[in-house]
Amino acid sequence: MTDAQVVIVGGGVMGVSLLYHLTKLGWNDVVLVEKNDLTHGSTWHAAGLCTHFAHNPTIQELRATSVRLYRDILPSETGQSCGFHASGAMRVTKNPDRMDEFAHVAGLSDFTGYPLEVLTPERIAELHPLATLDGLLGGIYEPDDGHVDPTLATNAMAQVALGKGGAIWRYAPVVSISQLNGSWYVETAKGAISTKHIVNAAGTWGWEIGKMMGLNVPSVPVLHQYLVTDTVPVVAERIARGLPELPIIRDPEESWYVRQERDGLILGPYEKEGQVWSVDGCPPEFGADLMPPDLDRVEHIIEAALQRIPALETGGVKSVINGPITFTPDASPLIGPAHGLPGAWLLTGSSMGVMEGGGSGWFLAHWMTHGAAPMDALAIDSRRFGAWADRDFRVAKAVECFGLQFGVHYPNEERPAGRGLRLSPLHDLMIERGAVMGTAYGWERPNWFSDKVNDKSDETFGRANWFEHVAREVDAASNRSALADLSVFSKFEITGPDAHLFVDTLGANSAPKTGRVGLIHVLTAAGGVASEFTVATLSADHVYLTSAAAAEEMDLDLLCKRANGFNVSVTNVTEAFAVIGLMGPESRAVLGKLTLADLGEGFPWLCVQEIDVAGVQSRAMRVSYLGELGWELHLPTDQAVQVFLALEKAGAAQGIGYYGAFAANSMRLEKGYRGWGADLTTERSPLESGLSFLTKTKDREFVGRDAMMARENPWDMVLLEIETTNVDPFYAHSVLHDGRPVGIVTSGAFGHRTGKTLALAYLREPGLRTELQVKILGKARDAKILEQPPYDPANIRLRS
Ligand SMILES: Cc1cc2nc3c(=O)[nH]c(=O)nc-3n(C[C@H](O)[C@H](O)[C@H](O)COP(=O)(O)OP(=O)(O)OC[C@H]3O[C@@H](n4cnc5c(N)ncnc54)[C@H](O)[C@@H]3O)c2cc1C
């Protein structure tokens, strides 16, 4: 039996990149096992496109890191080229919404520093002389993009890793994986390895290797093809004249890409109805193989591409590459710890594994060696899909992602496939009352309430159809009372003699006393915010925690890991409790009709009590994310409907309303409350996030404390009021000072109670207090820092 610190399963671009980065970070006892030779999965036949275009800063960084690696670092380390062609790339469109999207992504790039240029049709003609312009509104240019030879890049990473002590076992298929006493045992055809860490980097086979590890990896292979032309005379002529390589061109509306390949072209179409392949297990004998060409499926897309690039027709088809790409339910890779399996990691599911591979290996290697991800991992965290992501969901979402490979990403986007998986007991009631649903970690949850049946949110970058409806919801919640279904929260019970002690040492704040509710941020080793828990201490041996829906698996892993050494049990009770929010100045009167409990002085703000509501024992917490008088009622799932109906009846005379997630978002921004996942991430500490009042460092030890205190050049979170009309901030807008990017918006909305457009943003130059602007959809708009929340800064309404 061989011993190793890490075993990586899979020698594609992703696995080899991890081997490279781990060995460079000093973890040299690493074995990569590969069933064939390196790159014999999806990697060898990829078209090699590398881009900087992304809506999320982390994903953009993965892509930019790959380019730097393939273009500059590996060639200097090995003395050999990876076949990187710095051709640049562009996307062109006829769709005005797409132009908004381009402006948005270009705005993000002001902050991240990767140049993107919004194009006019004239500029498109200049940059891509083979493109026709009919109907085009414009485009976006990515000057640092290009394409790489995936095999050369993978082999270059392998060469460096081998030189640093990493090992590669070729022709060593993994046949079983097991776990005993904190070690993993990996059985291969060339012998067994015992290891502390195991990484699934099996790409197309990610699901099978996941099954061996005891996981349901939510990725599905979908067939994608591209065709390579023979010589295209005009391209050959350009080469003969010494002209630069043509930029890669994509038409997202027509769903194709074209790049120069020697003196010909490559055309890659993405059809709307993708064809899934080997959903229940990719054949083990499948290797560096291809499917037969199937151009009928994509004929209409080829037609569209010919209209835009007529020179394609002059080439003739030399070959067609048809192979599997894995798609996760949101088309982003699965990177990070595997839920519930200490020492197990995922680095798989990438449908853009070449452009993301170099960066993904860096990201996971940093996470494994430092105990914390180098950037916010939420968009790629391997635990963002739970056990609810069943086979039908995986397939439906993979097909949807493939078809919408180039779809516009609108703010608050809700895609239709794979819906209705996790339903609160109040779901049907919500629909009857006009709820327009969104999703959160598989749950259906009301986003807003319409006066029409089966209404939908507009897809737009501007103000959507729900704006006035949200205004009505806010009116009810701030002037009368309003009900909400908040059942999607993740919920955990900590029980046992050490329950209070455990929670008291868990994070940046101490645990509330019995009968009280508090907020605790749990930190990463690097001092960033990993989790945010609302903590209700029911007794010294019983503490109840709630957190964001999307955090369920991450928080459960974190609690179980940190509970080691304490005499406590951690139980996930997410589905055992439903939660009803009752908010507004009349909420006391409404609730008072259904309970004998003292809701006045006997039940102050930030307290928890078990009370009887309409005959149902309810865990009532006097808290409000909206900044109003109100209660959250946590009660057994099967009794939620009866309590909801009773509350509705009790409030009917006073015009009780409903509110959804959009109204809650608007109202919490008026209070300056930070949202986990958007404003609070592992990148920034609670101190940088303006939460020093929830951070107790004196005479306390907790994970991340010293790292948080020692942070150099800290960032500063500010609440901004922005001058805009008809467009509201949402996410990832650059903040400018003197035209220079100095920060980034993490969330925003219009505040209906204050009439202000608000955003939370991090500034990397904390001294800056004036002359700020926020760039929304390409236009810089004046912004000022609000030194205190614009709504009820003294919390009079909360305490009333
Ligand atoms: C036609 C086409 C064009 C593409 N073009 C692009 C592009 O332009 N840009 C881009 O970024 N991406 C592109 N892709 C996607 C890209 O190819 C993949 O995302 C990427 O190769 C995935 O790399 P990987 O390392 O995750 O997986 P893989 O390359 O599939 O590697 C997984 C490895 O695991 C090994 N393995 C499996 N089972 C076992 C086992 N039991 N034991 C040991 N080893 C095992 C396999 O042999 C394989 O080598 C394209 C894909 C296709 C099909």
Short mmCIF file of N, CA, C and O in Angstrom, two decimals, residues 28-103:
data_model
loop_
_atom_site.label_atom_id
_atom_site.label_comp_id
_atom_site.label_asym_id
_atom_site.label_seq_id
_atom_site.Cartn_x
_atom_site.Cartn_y
_atom_site.Cartn_z
N ASN A 28 3.98 18.16 -1.68
CA ASN A 28 4.61 17.39 -2.75
C ASN A 28 4.25 15.91 -2.73
O ASN A 28 4.51 15.19 -3.69
N ASP A 29 3.64 15.48 -1.61
CA ASP A 29 3.31 14.07 -1.50
C ASP A 29 1.92 13.83 -2.12
O ASP A 29 0.96 13.50 -1.44
N VAL A 30 1.85 14.08 -3.41
CA VAL A 30 0.55 14.04 -4.10
C VAL A 30 0.65 13.05 -5.26
O VAL A 30 1.61 13.11 -6.04
N VAL A 31 -0.34 12.17 -5.36
CA VAL A 31 -0.37 11.22 -6.48
C VAL A 31 -1.60 11.49 -7.32
O VAL A 31 -2.72 11.56 -6.80
N LEU A 32 -1.41 11.65 -8.62
CA LEU A 32 -2.55 11.77 -9.54
C LEU A 32 -2.71 10.42 -10.23
O LEU A 32 -1.74 9.89 -10.77
N VAL A 33 -3.93 9.87 -10.16
CA VAL A 33 -4.17 8.58 -10.83
C VAL A 33 -5.08 8.80 -12.03
O VAL A 33 -6.09 9.52 -11.96
N GLU A 34 -4.72 8.18 -13.13
CA GLU A 34 -5.43 8.41 -14.40
C GLU A 34 -5.65 7.05 -15.07
O GLU A 34 -4.73 6.24 -15.14
N LYS A 35 -6.86 6.85 -15.56
CA LYS A 35 -7.15 5.51 -16.10
C LYS A 35 -6.51 5.27 -17.46
O LYS A 35 -6.25 4.13 -17.83
N ASN A 36 -6.26 6.32 -18.21
CA ASN A 36 -5.55 6.18 -19.48
C ASN A 36 -4.25 6.98 -19.39
O ASN A 36 -3.53 6.87 -18.44
N ASP A 37 -4.05 7.82 -20.41
CA ASP A 37 -2.95 8.76 -20.31
C ASP A 37 -3.54 10.13 -20.00
O ASP A 37 -4.77 10.32 -20.09
N LEU A 38 -2.69 11.11 -19.69
CA LEU A 38 -3.21 12.45 -19.40
C LEU A 38 -3.99 12.99 -20.60
O LEU A 38 -3.64 12.67 -21.75
N THR A 39 -4.98 13.77 -20.31
CA THR A 39 -5.85 14.46 -21.30
C THR A 39 -6.76 13.51 -22.09
O THR A 39 -7.40 13.94 -23.04
N HIS A 40 -6.86 12.23 -21.68
CA HIS A 40 -7.67 11.30 -22.48
C HIS A 40 -9.16 11.37 -22.15
O HIS A 40 -9.92 10.51 -22.60
N GLY A 41 -9.59 12.35 -21.38
CA GLY A 41 -11.02 12.54 -21.16
C GLY A 41 -11.53 13.57 -22.15
O GLY A 41 -11.29 13.48 -23.36
N SER A 42 -12.19 14.61 -21.64
CA SER A 42 -12.71 15.68 -22.51
C SER A 42 -11.60 16.59 -23.01
O SER A 42 -11.74 17.25 -24.02
N THR A 43 -10.51 16.63 -22.25
CA THR A 43 -9.53 17.70 -22.46
C THR A 43 -8.92 17.71 -23.86
O THR A 43 -8.77 18.77 -24.46
N TRP A 44 -8.61 16.52 -24.39
CA TRP A 44 -7.84 16.51 -25.64
C TRP A 44 -8.60 17.11 -26.80
O TRP A 44 -8.01 17.67 -27.73
N HIS A 45 -9.94 17.02 -26.79
CA HIS A 45 -10.65 17.47 -27.99
C HIS A 45 -11.27 18.86 -27.84
O HIS A 45 -12.00 19.32 -28.71
N ALA A 46 -10.95 19.57 -26.73
CA ALA A 46 -11.55 20.90 -26.55
C ALA A 46 -11.02 21.88 -27.59
O ALA A 46 -9.90 21.75 -28.07
N ALA A 47 -11.87 22.87 -27.88
CA ALA A 47 -11.46 23.89 -28.86
C ALA A 47 -10.46 24.88 -28.26
O ALA A 47 -9.90 25.71 -28.97
N GLY A 48 -10.29 24.82 -26.94
CA GLY A 48 -9.22 25.59 -26.30
C GLY A 48 -9.50 27.06 -26.06
O GLY A 48 -8.59 27.82 -25.71
N LEU A 49 -10.75 27.48 -26.22
CA LEU A 49 -11.08 28.91 -26.05
C LEU A 49 -10.88 29.34 -24.60
O LEU A 49 -11.29 28.63 -23.68
N CYS A 50 -10.29 30.50 -24.42
CA CYS A 50 -10.07 31.05 -23.07
C CYS A 50 -10.62 32.48 -23.06
O CYS A 50 -10.26 33.27 -23.93
N THR A 51 -11.47 32.78 -22.07
CA THR A 51 -12.09 34.11 -22.04
C THR A 51 -11.91 34.79 -20.69
O THR A 51 -11.52 34.15 -19.71
N HIS A 52 -12.21 36.08 -20.65
CA HIS A 52 -12.27 36.84 -19.40
C HIS A 52 -13.69 37.28 -19.10
O HIS A 52 -13.93 37.98 -18.12
N PHE A 53 -14.62 36.92 -19.96
CA PHE A 53 -16.00 37.39 -19.79
C PHE A 53 -16.66 36.59 -18.68
O PHE A 53 -16.75 35.37 -18.75
N ALA A 54 -17.13 37.25 -17.63
CA ALA A 54 -17.84 36.56 -16.54
C ALA A 54 -18.60 37.60 -15.73
O ALA A 54 -18.17 38.75 -15.63
N HIS A 55 -19.72 37.16 -15.14
CA HIS A 55 -20.53 38.06 -14.32
C HIS A 55 -20.07 38.08 -12.87
O HIS A 55 -20.49 38.91 -12.09
N ASN A 56 -19.27 37.08 -12.52
CA ASN A 56 -18.90 36.91 -11.13
C ASN A 56 -17.38 37.08 -11.01
O ASN A 56 -16.63 36.48 -11.78
N PRO A 57 -16.92 37.91 -10.06
CA PRO A 57 -15.48 38.17 -9.98
C PRO A 57 -14.65 36.92 -9.75
O PRO A 57 -13.53 36.82 -10.26
N THR A 58 -15.17 35.96 -9.00
CA THR A 58 -14.38 34.74 -8.75
C THR A 58 -14.21 33.94 -10.04
O THR A 58 -13.10 33.48 -10.36
N ILE A 59 -15.30 33.80 -10.78
CA ILE A 59 -15.20 33.03 -12.03
C ILE A 59 -14.30 33.76 -13.02
O ILE A 59 -13.49 33.15 -13.72
N GLN A 60 -14.39 35.08 -13.03
CA GLN A 60 -13.49 35.83 -13.91
C GLN A 60 -12.02 35.60 -13.51
O GLN A 60 -11.16 35.44 -14.36
N GLU A 61 -11.78 35.53 -12.22
CA GLU A 61 -10.40 35.33 -11.76
C GLU A 61 -9.89 33.93 -12.13
O GLU A 61 -8.72 33.76 -12.49
N LEU A 62 -10.77 32.92 -12.06
CA LEU A 62 -10.35 31.57 -12.49
C LEU A 62 -9.89 31.64 -13.95
O LEU A 62 -8.87 31.06 -14.33
N ARG A 63 -10.68 32.33 -14.76
CA ARG A 63 -10.38 32.38 -16.20
C ARG A 63 -9.11 33.20 -16.47
O ARG A 63 -8.27 32.80 -17.27
N ALA A 64 -8.98 34.33 -15.78
CA ALA A 64 -7.80 35.17 -16.00
C ALA A 64 -6.53 34.46 -15.52
O ALA A 64 -5.48 34.57 -16.15
N THR A 65 -6.65 33.72 -14.43
CA THR A 65 -5.49 32.96 -13.92
C THR A 65 -5.05 31.93 -14.95
O THR A 65 -3.86 31.72 -15.18
N SER A 66 -6.03 31.27 -15.58
CA SER A 66 -5.69 30.27 -16.60
C SER A 66 -4.91 30.92 -17.74
O SER A 66 -3.89 30.40 -18.19
N VAL A 67 -5.38 32.08 -18.19
CA VAL A 67 -4.70 32.75 -19.31
C VAL A 67 -3.26 33.09 -18.92
O VAL A 67 -2.32 32.82 -19.67
N ARG A 68 -3.09 33.68 -17.75
CA ARG A 68 -1.72 34.04 -17.32
C ARG A 68 -0.82 32.81 -17.29
O ARG A 68 0.33 32.84 -17.70
N LEU A 69 -1.39 31.72 -16.80
CA LEU A 69 -0.62 30.47 -16.67
C LEU A 69 -0.20 29.95 -18.05
O LEU A 69 0.97 29.64 -18.27
N TYR A 70 -1.17 29.82 -18.94
CA TYR A 70 -0.89 29.21 -20.25
C TYR A 70 -0.04 30.14 -21.12
O TYR A 70 0.80 29.68 -21.88
N ARG A 71 -0.29 31.44 -21.00
CA ARG A 71 0.36 32.39 -21.90
C ARG A 71 1.78 32.73 -21.43
O ARG A 71 2.70 32.79 -22.22
N ASP A 72 1.91 32.95 -20.10
CA ASP A 72 3.19 33.50 -19.60
C ASP A 72 3.95 32.52 -18.71
O ASP A 72 5.14 32.30 -18.90
N ILE A 73 3.27 31.99 -17.69
CA ILE A 73 4.01 31.33 -16.60
C ILE A 73 4.56 29.97 -17.05
O ILE A 73 5.75 29.69 -16.90
N LEU A 74 3.69 29.13 -17.63
CA LEU A 74 4.17 27.79 -18.02
C LEU A 74 5.27 27.86 -19.08
O LEU A 74 6.29 27.18 -18.96
N PRO A 75 5.09 28.70 -20.12
CA PRO A 75 6.20 28.76 -21.09
C PRO A 75 7.51 29.19 -20.44
O PRO A 75 8.58 28.67 -20.78
N SER A 76 7.44 30.10 -19.45
CA SER A 76 8.71 30.51 -18.85
C SER A 76 9.24 29.40 -17.93
O SER A 76 10.45 29.26 -17.77
N GLU A 77 8.37 28.59 -17.36
CA GLU A 77 8.85 27.51 -16.48
C GLU A 77 9.40 26.32 -17.28
O GLU A 77 10.31 25.63 -16.82
N THR A 78 8.82 26.06 -18.44
CA THR A 78 9.22 24.84 -19.17
C THR A 78 10.08 25.16 -20.40
O THR A 78 10.64 24.25 -21.00
N GLY A 79 10.09 26.41 -20.79
CA GLY A 79 10.82 26.78 -22.00
C GLY A 79 10.07 26.40 -23.27
O GLY A 79 10.62 26.47 -24.37
N GLN A 80 8.80 25.97 -23.10
CA GLN A 80 8.02 25.58 -24.28
C GLN A 80 6.68 26.26 -24.30
O GLN A 80 6.08 26.50 -23.24
N SER A 81 6.19 26.52 -25.50
CA SER A 81 4.89 27.18 -25.63
C SER A 81 3.76 26.19 -25.31
O SER A 81 3.89 24.99 -25.53
N CYS A 82 2.66 26.73 -24.77
CA CYS A 82 1.46 25.91 -24.59
C CYS A 82 0.53 26.09 -25.78
O CYS A 82 -0.66 25.75 -25.71
N GLY A 83 1.02 26.70 -26.84
CA GLY A 83 0.17 26.91 -28.01
C GLY A 83 -0.90 27.96 -27.75
O GLY A 83 -1.99 27.89 -28.30
N PHE A 84 -0.56 28.95 -26.89
CA PHE A 84 -1.55 30.01 -26.62
C PHE A 84 -1.52 31.03 -27.73
O PHE A 84 -0.47 31.58 -28.06
N HIS A 85 -2.66 31.30 -28.34
CA HIS A 85 -2.78 32.31 -29.39
C HIS A 85 -3.53 33.50 -28.80
O HIS A 85 -4.70 33.38 -28.45
N ALA A 86 -2.84 34.63 -28.70
CA ALA A 86 -3.46 35.82 -28.11
C ALA A 86 -4.29 36.55 -29.17
O ALA A 86 -3.98 37.66 -29.58
N SER A 87 -5.36 35.91 -29.59
CA SER A 87 -6.14 36.42 -30.71
C SER A 87 -7.11 37.53 -30.30
O SER A 87 -7.59 38.28 -31.14
N GLY A 88 -7.41 37.62 -29.00
CA GLY A 88 -8.51 38.48 -28.58
C GLY A 88 -9.84 37.82 -28.94
O GLY A 88 -9.86 36.79 -29.64
N ALA A 89 -10.94 38.37 -28.44
CA ALA A 89 -12.25 37.78 -28.74
C ALA A 89 -13.32 38.85 -28.67
O ALA A 89 -13.13 39.89 -28.03
N MET A 90 -14.41 38.60 -29.35
CA MET A 90 -15.55 39.54 -29.26
C MET A 90 -16.86 38.79 -29.25
O MET A 90 -16.95 37.64 -29.70
N ARG A 91 -17.87 39.43 -28.68
CA ARG A 91 -19.25 38.93 -28.73
C ARG A 91 -20.06 40.01 -29.41
O ARG A 91 -19.86 41.19 -29.11
N VAL A 92 -20.94 39.61 -30.33
CA VAL A 92 -21.72 40.61 -31.07
C VAL A 92 -23.20 40.31 -30.89
O VAL A 92 -23.58 39.16 -30.62
N THR A 93 -24.03 41.33 -31.02
CA THR A 93 -25.45 41.09 -30.75
C THR A 93 -26.38 42.05 -31.49
O THR A 93 -26.00 43.17 -31.84
N LYS A 94 -27.61 41.53 -31.64
CA LYS A 94 -28.70 42.37 -32.16
C LYS A 94 -29.66 42.77 -31.04
O LYS A 94 -30.67 43.40 -31.27
N ASN A 95 -29.41 42.28 -29.84
CA ASN A 95 -30.38 42.34 -28.75
C ASN A 95 -30.04 43.49 -27.79
O ASN A 95 -28.97 43.50 -27.19
N PRO A 96 -30.95 44.46 -27.60
CA PRO A 96 -30.65 45.59 -26.70
C PRO A 96 -30.37 45.15 -25.26
O PRO A 96 -29.52 45.74 -24.59
N ASP A 97 -31.06 44.11 -24.79
CA ASP A 97 -30.78 43.64 -23.42
C ASP A 97 -29.36 43.13 -23.32
O ASP A 97 -28.70 43.26 -22.29
N ARG A 98 -28.90 42.51 -24.39
CA ARG A 98 -27.53 41.99 -24.38
C ARG A 98 -26.53 43.14 -24.27
O ARG A 98 -25.50 43.03 -23.61
N MET A 99 -26.87 44.27 -24.92
CA MET A 99 -25.97 45.42 -24.81
C MET A 99 -25.90 45.89 -23.34
O MET A 99 -24.85 46.30 -22.86
N ASP A 100 -27.06 45.81 -22.64
CA ASP A 100 -27.03 46.14 -21.20
C ASP A 100 -26.12 45.17 -20.45
O ASP A 100 -25.36 45.55 -19.57
N GLU A 101 -26.24 43.90 -20.81
CA GLU A 101 -25.40 42.90 -20.14
C GLU A 101 -23.92 43.17 -20.41
O GLU A 101 -23.09 43.10 -19.50
N PHE A 102 -23.59 43.51 -21.65
CA PHE A 102 -22.19 43.82 -21.97
C PHE A 102 -21.72 45.02 -21.14
O PHE A 102 -20.60 45.02 -20.60
N ALA A 103 -22.58 46.03 -21.05
CA ALA A 103 -22.19 47.22 -20.27
C ALA A 103 -21.96 46.84 -18.81
O ALA A 103 -21.03 47.32 -18.16
#
